[in-house]
Amino acid sequence: MAPKGEIRTVAGLFLKLGFTAFGGPAVHIALMRRETVDKRRWLSEQAFLDLIGATNLIPGPNSTEMAIHIGYLRAGWPGLIVAGVCFIVPAMLMVMGLAWIYARSGSLPQVGWLLYGVKPVVVALLAHALWNLGRKAIRTPIQKAGFAVILAWYFLGGNEIALLLVGGAALAMGSRRGGPAAAAIPIVAGKLPYSLGLLFLKFLRIGSVLYGSGYVLLPFLRRELVERTGWLTETQLLDAVSVGQFTPGPFFTTASFIGYLLGGVPGGLLATLGIFLPAFCFVAISNPFLPRIRESQALGRFLDGVNVASLALMGGAAWQMGKAAVADAACAGIFAAAAFLLFRRDASSTWLIAGGGLIGIAVRWLS
């Protein structure tokens, strides 16, 4: 049984990240690395890389699974549950609150000014994480060449799972190891009768089979909730996805928004439980096998290859986010300042995100 102090420490860290981790899975992982590798020394760079590789090999939301893995390693079974719940619940509550507003007004609050300044900071955090992780994972000429090939394949539209598996195998062969009322928006007349039980099962199925980034969630949701059941309109679905993008924490809390629209608070809670429950199960099953994978020379080389492929995918996501986030001179200035403070001063990521948001509001207001 883990000491209560360790459980409280795990809870405090992941509650903080749940309230402040904007920017999607790659940024969440970058923030977790700063907190658990750089600041707290809970994990080595290699151990953190191994967790990234492991989460990429199982279905579910990668950053949430990273939180669950870290909680388990730090505080055992209680830590596994506490870390995941504390990372998910803040975002779920924010998303359901916005769903309550949306259900009554039919529109979403405008947060563009805040995100204008946060996004360049997020890109700087990604660059910092990639630099530090890359120095550990990408050492040999074969690994460097593999990173470049996988990155190019990613930009050409390669499937993420194929990139991880094929890239990992190829690099392994070439390497040698050394409260509120129900929603007011009406449910669309559906092709299937709506029920809370069926809502839960649909999100449980999605959480059990969905690989890749959070953006892969959109076609799954559209097929299940717009085309097959008719429970949502296209507009409602896109609004739900937008909420998942501009709130902190896991992108999969889009399910909380949809569940609330369809069934009020019970619907929001059941949809959230359904989509995240498989992640807890997959981590609980896979975590004990990580030491055995690392001890095996063949499997260890494969995991090293998956780590390189994972960093290539993170690099591709960082580049695409950077093109969108650093859109003008003011954004470039925010990015440069954040990068300087990270690389030279080891500044707090939380304060950088808060500062970027305030600068974004000020710049937009003055313009």
mmCIF file of C-alpha atoms in Angstrom:
data_model
loop_
_atom_site.group_PDB
_atom_site.id
_atom_site.type_symbol
_atom_site.label_atom_id
_atom_site.label_comp_id
_atom_site.label_asym_id
_atom_site.label_seq_id
_atom_site.Cartn_x
_atom_site.Cartn_y
_atom_site.Cartn_z
ATOM 1 C CA MET A 1 0.000 0.000 0.000
ATOM 2 C CA ALA A 2 1.430 3.354 -1.035
ATOM 3 C CA PRO A 3 1.993 5.978 1.694
ATOM 4 C CA LYS A 4 -0.767 8.589 1.864
ATOM 5 C CA GLY A 5 1.810 11.313 1.261
ATOM 6 C CA GLU A 6 2.754 9.789 -2.105
ATOM 7 C CA ILE A 7 -0.897 9.523 -3.138
ATOM 8 C CA ARG A 8 -1.493 13.182 -2.200
ATOM 9 C CA THR A 9 1.597 14.205 -4.182
ATOM 10 C CA VAL A 10 0.378 12.306 -7.254
ATOM 11 C CA ALA A 11 -3.088 13.818 -6.858
ATOM 12 C CA GLY A 12 -1.681 17.352 -6.552
ATOM 13 C CA LEU A 13 0.489 17.038 -9.654
ATOM 14 C CA PHE A 14 -2.197 15.666 -11.935
ATOM 15 C CA LEU A 15 -4.883 18.023 -10.638
ATOM 16 C CA LYS A 16 -2.552 20.897 -11.540
ATOM 17 C CA LEU A 17 -1.964 19.461 -14.995
ATOM 18 C CA GLY A 18 -5.682 18.777 -15.425
ATOM 19 C CA PHE A 19 -6.402 22.486 -14.903
ATOM 20 C CA THR A 20 -3.446 23.938 -16.857
ATOM 21 C CA ALA A 21 -2.367 21.461 -19.582
ATOM 22 C CA PHE A 22 -3.569 23.143 -22.764
ATOM 23 C CA GLY A 23 -2.551 22.066 -26.250
ATOM 24 C CA GLY A 24 -3.300 18.379 -26.786
ATOM 25 C CA PRO A 25 -1.547 15.058 -26.026
ATOM 26 C CA ALA A 26 1.933 15.969 -27.263
ATOM 27 C CA VAL A 27 2.008 19.060 -25.047
ATOM 28 C CA HIS A 28 0.566 17.157 -22.080
ATOM 29 C CA ILE A 29 3.407 14.643 -22.407
ATOM 30 C CA ALA A 30 5.932 17.480 -22.610
ATOM 31 C CA LEU A 31 4.530 18.987 -19.405
ATOM 32 C CA MET A 32 4.570 15.600 -17.653
ATOM 33 C CA ARG A 33 8.191 15.155 -18.627
ATOM 34 C CA ARG A 34 9.176 18.515 -17.108
ATOM 35 C CA GLU A 35 7.332 17.686 -13.889
ATOM 36 C CA THR A 36 8.396 14.043 -13.438
ATOM 37 C CA VAL A 37 11.861 13.941 -15.048
ATOM 38 C CA ASP A 38 13.333 17.444 -14.714
ATOM 39 C CA LYS A 39 11.733 18.808 -11.551
ATOM 40 C CA ARG A 40 10.786 15.837 -9.344
ATOM 41 C CA ARG A 41 13.202 13.148 -10.626
ATOM 42 C CA TRP A 42 10.530 10.466 -10.388
ATOM 43 C CA LEU A 43 11.659 8.904 -13.685
ATOM 44 C CA SER A 44 14.780 8.777 -15.802
ATOM 45 C CA GLU A 45 14.674 9.976 -19.412
ATOM 46 C CA GLN A 46 14.844 6.340 -20.559
ATOM 47 C CA ALA A 47 11.980 5.241 -18.313
ATOM 48 C CA PHE A 48 9.851 8.144 -19.535
ATOM 49 C CA LEU A 49 10.627 7.266 -23.151
ATOM 50 C CA ASP A 50 9.641 3.657 -22.508
ATOM 51 C CA LEU A 51 6.264 4.820 -21.173
ATOM 52 C CA ILE A 52 5.701 6.905 -24.319
ATOM 53 C CA GLY A 53 6.446 3.870 -26.470
ATOM 54 C CA ALA A 54 4.158 1.657 -24.376
ATOM 55 C CA THR A 55 1.207 4.069 -24.556
ATOM 56 C CA ASN A 56 1.559 4.317 -28.319
ATOM 57 C CA LEU A 57 1.153 0.550 -28.617
ATOM 58 C CA ILE A 58 -2.232 0.348 -26.845
ATOM 59 C CA PRO A 59 -5.571 1.988 -27.720
ATOM 60 C CA GLY A 60 -6.783 5.050 -25.873
ATOM 61 C CA PRO A 61 -5.763 8.642 -25.081
ATOM 62 C CA ASN A 62 -1.970 8.699 -24.880
ATOM 63 C CA SER A 63 -1.486 11.533 -22.394
ATOM 64 C CA THR A 64 -4.118 10.129 -20.007
ATOM 65 C CA GLU A 65 -2.427 6.724 -20.182
ATOM 66 C CA MET A 66 0.908 8.397 -19.422
ATOM 67 C CA ALA A 67 -0.646 9.929 -16.301
ATOM 68 C CA ILE A 68 -2.031 6.543 -15.247
ATOM 69 C CA HIS A 69 1.332 4.812 -15.834
ATOM 70 C CA ILE A 70 3.198 7.442 -13.804
ATOM 71 C CA GLY A 71 0.668 7.273 -10.976
ATOM 72 C CA TYR A 72 1.023 3.493 -10.823
ATOM 73 C CA LEU A 73 4.820 3.611 -10.784
ATOM 74 C CA ARG A 74 4.847 6.264 -8.056
ATOM 75 C CA ALA A 75 2.048 5.075 -5.753
ATOM 76 C CA GLY A 76 0.887 1.633 -6.871
ATOM 77 C CA TRP A 77 -2.730 0.778 -7.565
ATOM 78 C CA PRO A 78 -4.134 3.770 -5.650
ATOM 79 C CA GLY A 79 -1.808 6.020 -7.662
ATOM 80 C CA LEU A 80 -3.003 4.474 -10.933
ATOM 81 C CA ILE A 81 -6.594 5.459 -10.176
ATOM 82 C CA VAL A 82 -5.840 8.810 -8.516
ATOM 83 C CA ALA A 83 -3.556 10.068 -11.293
ATOM 84 C CA GLY A 84 -6.021 9.244 -14.047
ATOM 85 C CA VAL A 85 -9.052 10.616 -12.229
ATOM 86 C CA CYS A 86 -7.294 13.839 -11.192
ATOM 87 C CA PHE A 87 -6.102 14.458 -14.748
ATOM 88 C CA ILE A 88 -9.538 13.798 -16.276
ATOM 89 C CA VAL A 89 -11.992 15.362 -13.813
ATOM 90 C CA PRO A 90 -10.998 19.072 -14.104
ATOM 91 C CA ALA A 91 -11.407 18.974 -17.882
ATOM 92 C CA MET A 92 -14.648 17.012 -17.572
ATOM 93 C CA LEU A 93 -16.140 19.593 -15.207
ATOM 94 C CA MET A 94 -15.085 22.513 -17.426
ATOM 95 C CA VAL A 95 -16.444 20.836 -20.548
ATOM 96 C CA MET A 96 -19.745 19.952 -18.902
ATOM 97 C CA GLY A 97 -20.037 23.529 -17.638
ATOM 98 C CA LEU A 98 -19.576 24.815 -21.181
ATOM 99 C CA ALA A 99 -22.109 22.241 -22.383
ATOM 100 C CA TRP A 100 -24.601 23.656 -19.851
ATOM 101 C CA ILE A 101 -24.051 27.168 -21.281
ATOM 102 C CA TYR A 102 -24.213 25.874 -24.843
ATOM 103 C CA ALA A 103 -27.431 23.986 -24.185
ATOM 104 C CA ARG A 104 -29.108 27.205 -23.114
ATOM 105 C CA SER A 105 -27.573 29.738 -25.499
ATOM 106 C CA GLY A 106 -26.710 27.671 -28.565
ATOM 107 C CA SER A 107 -23.202 29.200 -28.764
ATOM 108 C CA LEU A 108 -19.765 28.898 -27.155
ATOM 109 C CA PRO A 109 -17.794 31.464 -25.145
ATOM 110 C CA GLN A 110 -15.109 33.235 -27.162
ATOM 111 C CA VAL A 111 -11.623 32.281 -25.976
ATOM 112 C CA GLY A 112 -9.620 33.216 -29.054
ATOM 113 C CA TRP A 113 -7.726 36.047 -27.362
ATOM 114 C CA LEU A 114 -6.490 33.753 -24.593
ATOM 115 C CA LEU A 115 -5.410 31.003 -26.978
ATOM 116 C CA TYR A 116 -3.653 33.532 -29.221
ATOM 117 C CA GLY A 117 -0.939 33.884 -26.562
ATOM 118 C CA VAL A 118 -1.022 30.336 -25.166
ATOM 119 C CA LYS A 119 -0.389 28.536 -28.461
ATOM 120 C CA PRO A 120 3.151 29.921 -29.097
ATOM 121 C CA VAL A 121 4.114 28.911 -25.541
ATOM 122 C CA VAL A 122 2.750 25.428 -26.207
ATOM 123 C CA VAL A 123 4.981 25.128 -29.300
ATOM 124 C CA ALA A 124 8.017 26.198 -27.258
ATOM 125 C CA LEU A 125 7.203 23.532 -24.647
ATOM 126 C CA LEU A 126 7.002 20.916 -27.401
ATOM 127 C CA ALA A 127 10.356 21.982 -28.840
ATOM 128 C CA HIS A 128 11.979 21.817 -25.394
ATOM 129 C CA ALA A 129 10.593 18.337 -24.696
ATOM 130 C CA LEU A 130 11.622 17.014 -28.104
ATOM 131 C CA TRP A 131 15.166 18.332 -27.663
ATOM 132 C CA ASN A 132 15.629 16.694 -24.266
ATOM 133 C CA LEU A 133 13.961 13.396 -25.146
ATOM 134 C CA GLY A 134 15.688 13.241 -28.523
ATOM 135 C CA ARG A 135 19.139 13.502 -26.982
ATOM 136 C CA LYS A 136 18.422 10.278 -25.074
ATOM 137 C CA ALA A 137 16.478 8.331 -27.704
ATOM 138 C CA ILE A 138 18.151 9.310 -30.997
ATOM 139 C CA ARG A 139 21.840 8.518 -30.685
ATOM 140 C CA THR A 140 23.045 6.284 -33.518
ATOM 141 C CA PRO A 141 23.195 7.133 -37.243
ATOM 142 C CA ILE A 142 20.509 4.493 -37.924
ATOM 143 C CA GLN A 143 18.187 6.042 -35.338
ATOM 144 C CA LYS A 144 18.752 9.511 -36.797
ATOM 145 C CA ALA A 145 18.023 8.266 -40.308
ATOM 146 C CA GLY A 146 14.964 6.362 -39.051
ATOM 147 C CA PHE A 147 13.657 9.486 -37.326
ATOM 148 C CA ALA A 148 13.962 11.455 -40.586
ATOM 149 C CA VAL A 149 12.253 8.748 -42.666
ATOM 150 C CA ILE A 150 9.363 8.313 -40.225
ATOM 151 C CA LEU A 151 8.906 12.082 -39.977
ATOM 152 C CA ALA A 152 8.755 12.334 -43.784
ATOM 153 C CA TRP A 153 6.308 9.421 -43.953
ATOM 154 C CA TYR A 154 4.140 11.188 -41.359
ATOM 155 C CA PHE A 155 3.989 14.350 -43.479
ATOM 156 C CA LEU A 156 3.040 12.232 -46.501
ATOM 157 C CA GLY A 157 -0.021 10.980 -44.607
ATOM 158 C CA GLY A 158 1.253 7.663 -43.241
ATOM 159 C CA ASN A 159 -0.935 5.814 -40.752
ATOM 160 C CA GLU A 160 0.262 6.442 -37.184
ATOM 161 C CA ILE A 161 0.007 2.832 -36.018
ATOM 162 C CA ALA A 162 1.846 1.583 -39.094
ATOM 163 C CA LEU A 163 4.546 4.193 -38.491
ATOM 164 C CA LEU A 164 5.045 3.002 -34.928
ATOM 165 C CA LEU A 165 5.046 -0.728 -35.641
ATOM 166 C CA VAL A 166 6.979 -0.740 -38.908
ATOM 167 C CA GLY A 167 9.349 1.964 -37.709
ATOM 168 C CA GLY A 168 9.952 0.143 -34.432
ATOM 169 C CA ALA A 169 10.617 -3.178 -36.170
ATOM 170 C CA ALA A 170 12.886 -1.648 -38.830
ATOM 171 C CA LEU A 171 14.949 0.283 -36.309
ATOM 172 C CA ALA A 172 15.163 -2.769 -34.043
ATOM 173 C CA MET A 173 16.593 -4.878 -36.870
ATOM 174 C CA GLY A 174 19.092 -2.174 -37.752
ATOM 175 C CA SER A 175 20.189 -1.355 -34.192
ATOM 176 C CA ARG A 176 22.150 -3.061 -31.466
ATOM 177 C CA ARG A 177 21.323 -2.412 -27.916
ATOM 178 C CA GLY A 178 23.813 -1.165 -25.662
ATOM 179 C CA GLY A 179 -25.925 19.213 -10.565
ATOM 180 C CA PRO A 180 -27.582 21.203 -13.428
ATOM 181 C CA ALA A 181 -30.755 20.062 -15.154
ATOM 182 C CA ALA A 182 -30.638 18.105 -18.379
ATOM 183 C CA ALA A 183 -29.624 19.933 -21.543
ATOM 184 C CA ALA A 184 -32.127 22.138 -23.299
ATOM 185 C CA ILE A 185 -30.909 21.417 -26.856
ATOM 186 C CA PRO A 186 -33.224 18.763 -28.261
ATOM 187 C CA ILE A 187 -31.871 15.376 -29.320
ATOM 188 C CA VAL A 188 -32.064 14.888 -33.067
ATOM 189 C CA ALA A 189 -34.597 12.296 -34.176
ATOM 190 C CA GLY A 190 -32.343 9.309 -34.403
ATOM 191 C CA LYS A 191 -32.065 6.192 -36.486
ATOM 192 C CA LEU A 192 -31.576 4.256 -33.238
ATOM 193 C CA PRO A 193 -33.499 4.859 -29.998
ATOM 194 C CA TYR A 194 -31.403 6.791 -27.484
ATOM 195 C CA SER A 195 -30.701 5.413 -24.016
ATOM 196 C CA LEU A 196 -28.080 6.079 -21.357
ATOM 197 C CA GLY A 197 -26.958 2.442 -21.488
ATOM 198 C CA LEU A 198 -26.408 2.540 -25.236
ATOM 199 C CA LEU A 199 -24.590 5.879 -24.919
ATOM 200 C CA PHE A 200 -22.193 4.318 -22.403
ATOM 201 C CA LEU A 201 -21.581 1.263 -24.592
ATOM 202 C CA LYS A 202 -20.847 3.372 -27.672
ATOM 203 C CA PHE A 203 -18.210 5.427 -25.876
ATOM 204 C CA LEU A 204 -16.797 2.295 -24.231
ATOM 205 C CA ARG A 205 -16.350 0.777 -27.708
ATOM 206 C CA ILE A 206 -14.665 3.921 -29.045
ATOM 207 C CA GLY A 207 -12.277 4.061 -26.081
ATOM 208 C CA SER A 208 -11.396 0.382 -26.580
ATOM 209 C CA VAL A 209 -10.367 0.582 -30.242
ATOM 210 C CA LEU A 210 -9.257 4.148 -30.961
ATOM 211 C CA TYR A 211 -5.550 4.519 -31.733
ATOM 212 C CA GLY A 212 -3.708 7.659 -32.659
ATOM 213 C CA SER A 213 -4.078 11.312 -31.724
ATOM 214 C CA GLY A 214 -7.230 12.898 -30.384
ATOM 215 C CA TYR A 215 -8.079 14.181 -33.838
ATOM 216 C CA VAL A 216 -8.779 10.601 -34.924
ATOM 217 C CA LEU A 217 -11.742 10.795 -32.529
ATOM 218 C CA LEU A 218 -13.709 13.041 -34.909
ATOM 219 C CA PRO A 219 -14.403 10.482 -37.674
ATOM 220 C CA PHE A 220 -15.316 7.850 -35.047
ATOM 221 C CA LEU A 221 -17.818 10.180 -33.395
ATOM 222 C CA ARG A 222 -19.270 11.299 -36.697
ATOM 223 C CA ARG A 223 -19.824 7.739 -37.874
ATOM 224 C CA GLU A 224 -21.404 6.600 -34.599
ATOM 225 C CA LEU A 225 -23.419 9.654 -33.503
ATOM 226 C CA VAL A 226 -24.317 11.471 -36.718
ATOM 227 C CA GLU A 227 -24.532 8.798 -39.408
ATOM 228 C CA ARG A 228 -25.515 5.609 -37.557
ATOM 229 C CA THR A 229 -27.722 6.915 -34.737
ATOM 230 C CA GLY A 230 -28.631 10.451 -35.787
ATOM 231 C CA TRP A 231 -28.311 11.586 -32.157
ATOM 232 C CA LEU A 232 -26.266 14.689 -33.099
ATOM 233 C CA THR A 233 -26.222 17.164 -35.963
ATOM 234 C CA GLU A 234 -22.975 17.967 -37.780
ATOM 235 C CA THR A 235 -22.933 21.400 -36.102
ATOM 236 C CA GLN A 236 -23.326 19.971 -32.603
ATOM 237 C CA LEU A 237 -20.517 17.506 -33.209
ATOM 238 C CA LEU A 238 -18.114 20.178 -34.474
ATOM 239 C CA ASP A 239 -18.952 22.430 -31.531
ATOM 240 C CA ALA A 240 -18.254 19.529 -29.158
ATOM 241 C CA VAL A 241 -14.865 18.911 -30.785
ATOM 242 C CA SER A 242 -14.029 22.640 -30.553
ATOM 243 C CA VAL A 243 -14.698 22.609 -26.805
ATOM 244 C CA GLY A 244 -12.374 19.627 -26.417
ATOM 245 C CA GLN A 245 -9.637 21.547 -28.224
ATOM 246 C CA PHE A 246 -9.645 24.786 -26.257
ATOM 247 C CA THR A 247 -10.067 23.360 -22.751
ATOM 248 C CA PRO A 248 -7.090 21.946 -20.810
ATOM 249 C CA GLY A 249 -6.695 18.271 -20.072
ATOM 250 C CA PRO A 250 -7.558 15.275 -22.268
ATOM 251 C CA PHE A 251 -9.108 15.950 -25.667
ATOM 252 C CA PHE A 252 -11.319 12.893 -25.118
ATOM 253 C CA THR A 253 -13.471 14.957 -22.717
ATOM 254 C CA THR A 254 -15.281 15.908 -25.913
ATOM 255 C CA ALA A 255 -17.303 12.854 -24.857
ATOM 256 C CA SER A 256 -18.374 14.707 -21.689
ATOM 257 C CA PHE A 257 -19.821 17.551 -23.788
ATOM 258 C CA ILE A 258 -21.695 15.168 -26.084
ATOM 259 C CA GLY A 259 -22.964 13.078 -23.197
ATOM 260 C CA TYR A 260 -24.321 16.181 -21.455
ATOM 261 C CA LEU A 261 -26.086 17.391 -24.588
ATOM 262 C CA LEU A 262 -27.744 14.002 -24.993
ATOM 263 C CA GLY A 263 -28.522 13.114 -21.385
ATOM 264 C CA GLY A 264 -27.662 15.913 -18.982
ATOM 265 C CA VAL A 265 -25.336 15.203 -16.065
ATOM 266 C CA PRO A 266 -25.891 11.400 -16.112
ATOM 267 C CA GLY A 267 -25.133 11.329 -19.834
ATOM 268 C CA GLY A 268 -21.978 13.387 -19.386
ATOM 269 C CA LEU A 269 -20.689 11.169 -16.589
ATOM 270 C CA LEU A 270 -21.467 7.911 -18.401
ATOM 271 C CA ALA A 271 -19.908 9.066 -21.683
ATOM 272 C CA THR A 272 -16.757 10.131 -19.806
ATOM 273 C CA LEU A 273 -16.573 6.834 -17.934
ATOM 274 C CA GLY A 274 -17.118 4.841 -21.114
ATOM 275 C CA ILE A 275 -14.394 6.477 -23.187
ATOM 276 C CA PHE A 276 -11.735 6.536 -20.424
ATOM 277 C CA LEU A 277 -12.363 3.212 -18.636
ATOM 278 C CA PRO A 278 -10.457 1.124 -21.246
ATOM 279 C CA ALA A 279 -7.346 3.272 -20.716
ATOM 280 C CA PHE A 280 -7.198 2.312 -17.018
ATOM 281 C CA CYS A 281 -7.611 -1.370 -17.937
ATOM 282 C CA PHE A 282 -4.983 -1.341 -20.701
ATOM 283 C CA VAL A 283 -2.411 0.389 -18.482
ATOM 284 C CA ALA A 284 -3.087 -1.962 -15.560
ATOM 285 C CA ILE A 285 -2.513 -4.953 -17.866
ATOM 286 C CA SER A 286 0.512 -3.633 -19.760
ATOM 287 C CA ASN A 287 2.533 -1.831 -17.056
ATOM 288 C CA PRO A 288 3.865 -4.953 -15.281
ATOM 289 C CA PHE A 289 5.323 -6.196 -18.586
ATOM 290 C CA LEU A 290 7.456 -3.082 -19.227
ATOM 291 C CA PRO A 291 10.469 -4.298 -17.186
ATOM 292 C CA ARG A 292 10.404 -7.628 -19.041
ATOM 293 C CA ILE A 293 10.345 -5.829 -22.374
ATOM 294 C CA ARG A 294 13.349 -3.740 -21.370
ATOM 295 C CA GLU A 295 15.240 -6.821 -20.101
ATOM 296 C CA SER A 296 14.786 -8.692 -23.394
ATOM 297 C CA GLN A 297 17.385 -7.635 -25.973
ATOM 298 C CA ALA A 298 15.073 -8.140 -28.953
ATOM 299 C CA LEU A 299 12.029 -6.501 -27.352
ATOM 300 C CA GLY A 300 14.204 -3.751 -25.906
ATOM 301 C CA ARG A 301 15.516 -2.878 -29.373
ATOM 302 C CA PHE A 302 11.933 -2.865 -30.653
ATOM 303 C CA LEU A 303 10.896 -0.490 -27.847
ATOM 304 C CA ASP A 304 13.858 1.774 -28.683
ATOM 305 C CA GLY A 305 12.606 1.861 -32.266
ATOM 306 C CA VAL A 306 9.080 2.679 -31.153
ATOM 307 C CA ASN A 307 10.482 5.494 -29.002
ATOM 308 C CA VAL A 308 12.207 7.028 -32.036
ATOM 309 C CA ALA A 309 9.016 6.672 -34.092
ATOM 310 C CA SER A 310 6.977 8.263 -31.282
ATOM 311 C CA LEU A 311 9.315 11.267 -31.201
ATOM 312 C CA ALA A 312 9.029 11.598 -34.987
ATOM 313 C CA LEU A 313 5.236 11.733 -34.635
ATOM 314 C CA MET A 314 5.585 14.333 -31.876
ATOM 315 C CA GLY A 315 7.910 16.319 -34.125
ATOM 316 C CA GLY A 316 5.406 16.266 -36.968
ATOM 317 C CA ALA A 317 2.621 17.406 -34.655
ATOM 318 C CA ALA A 318 4.844 20.174 -33.249
ATOM 319 C CA TRP A 319 5.675 21.465 -36.728
ATOM 320 C CA GLN A 320 2.030 21.532 -37.789
ATOM 321 C CA MET A 321 0.992 23.259 -34.569
ATOM 322 C CA GLY A 322 3.842 25.736 -34.935
ATOM 323 C CA LYS A 323 2.751 26.809 -38.411
ATOM 324 C CA ALA A 324 -0.718 27.585 -37.088
ATOM 325 C CA ALA A 325 0.341 29.085 -33.739
ATOM 326 C CA VAL A 326 3.215 31.389 -34.747
ATOM 327 C CA ALA A 327 1.095 33.366 -37.183
ATOM 328 C CA ASP A 328 2.525 36.896 -36.849
ATOM 329 C CA ALA A 329 5.302 38.962 -35.260
ATOM 330 C CA ALA A 330 3.651 39.110 -31.843
ATOM 331 C CA CYS A 331 3.247 35.321 -31.722
ATOM 332 C CA ALA A 332 6.847 34.890 -32.868
ATOM 333 C CA GLY A 333 7.958 37.150 -30.010
ATOM 334 C CA ILE A 334 5.972 35.141 -27.459
ATOM 335 C CA PHE A 335 7.444 31.890 -28.835
ATOM 336 C CA ALA A 336 11.013 33.257 -28.730
ATOM 337 C CA ALA A 337 10.636 34.539 -25.168
ATOM 338 C CA ALA A 338 9.115 31.259 -23.967
ATOM 339 C CA ALA A 339 11.842 29.218 -25.690
ATOM 340 C CA PHE A 340 14.580 31.366 -24.125
ATOM 341 C CA LEU A 341 13.073 31.028 -20.640
ATOM 342 C CA LEU A 342 12.731 27.249 -21.060
ATOM 343 C CA PHE A 343 16.154 26.468 -22.508
ATOM 344 C CA ARG A 344 18.199 29.015 -20.542
ATOM 345 C CA ARG A 345 16.239 29.623 -17.330
ATOM 346 C CA ASP A 346 14.254 26.367 -16.921
ATOM 347 C CA ALA A 347 11.126 28.432 -16.262
ATOM 348 C CA SER A 348 7.888 26.948 -14.910
ATOM 349 C CA SER A 349 5.619 25.743 -17.696
ATOM 350 C CA THR A 350 2.510 26.745 -15.719
ATOM 351 C CA TRP A 351 3.664 30.354 -15.371
ATOM 352 C CA LEU A 352 4.712 30.472 -19.016
ATOM 353 C CA ILE A 353 1.252 29.329 -20.149
ATOM 354 C CA ALA A 354 -0.450 31.834 -17.844
ATOM 355 C CA GLY A 355 1.853 34.615 -19.017
ATOM 356 C CA GLY A 356 1.294 33.749 -22.668
ATOM 357 C CA GLY A 357 -2.462 33.893 -22.178
ATOM 358 C CA LEU A 358 -2.285 37.313 -20.506
ATOM 359 C CA ILE A 359 0.002 38.677 -23.228
ATOM 360 C CA GLY A 360 -2.355 37.325 -25.877
ATOM 361 C CA ILE A 361 -5.317 39.104 -24.285
ATOM 362 C CA ALA A 362 -3.317 42.352 -23.997
ATOM 363 C CA VAL A 363 -2.071 42.231 -27.619
ATOM 364 C CA ARG A 364 -5.514 41.520 -29.027
ATOM 365 C CA TRP A 365 -7.115 44.209 -26.856
ATOM 366 C CA LEU A 366 -4.546 46.839 -27.908
ATOM 367 C CA SER A 367 -4.930 45.923 -31.579
#
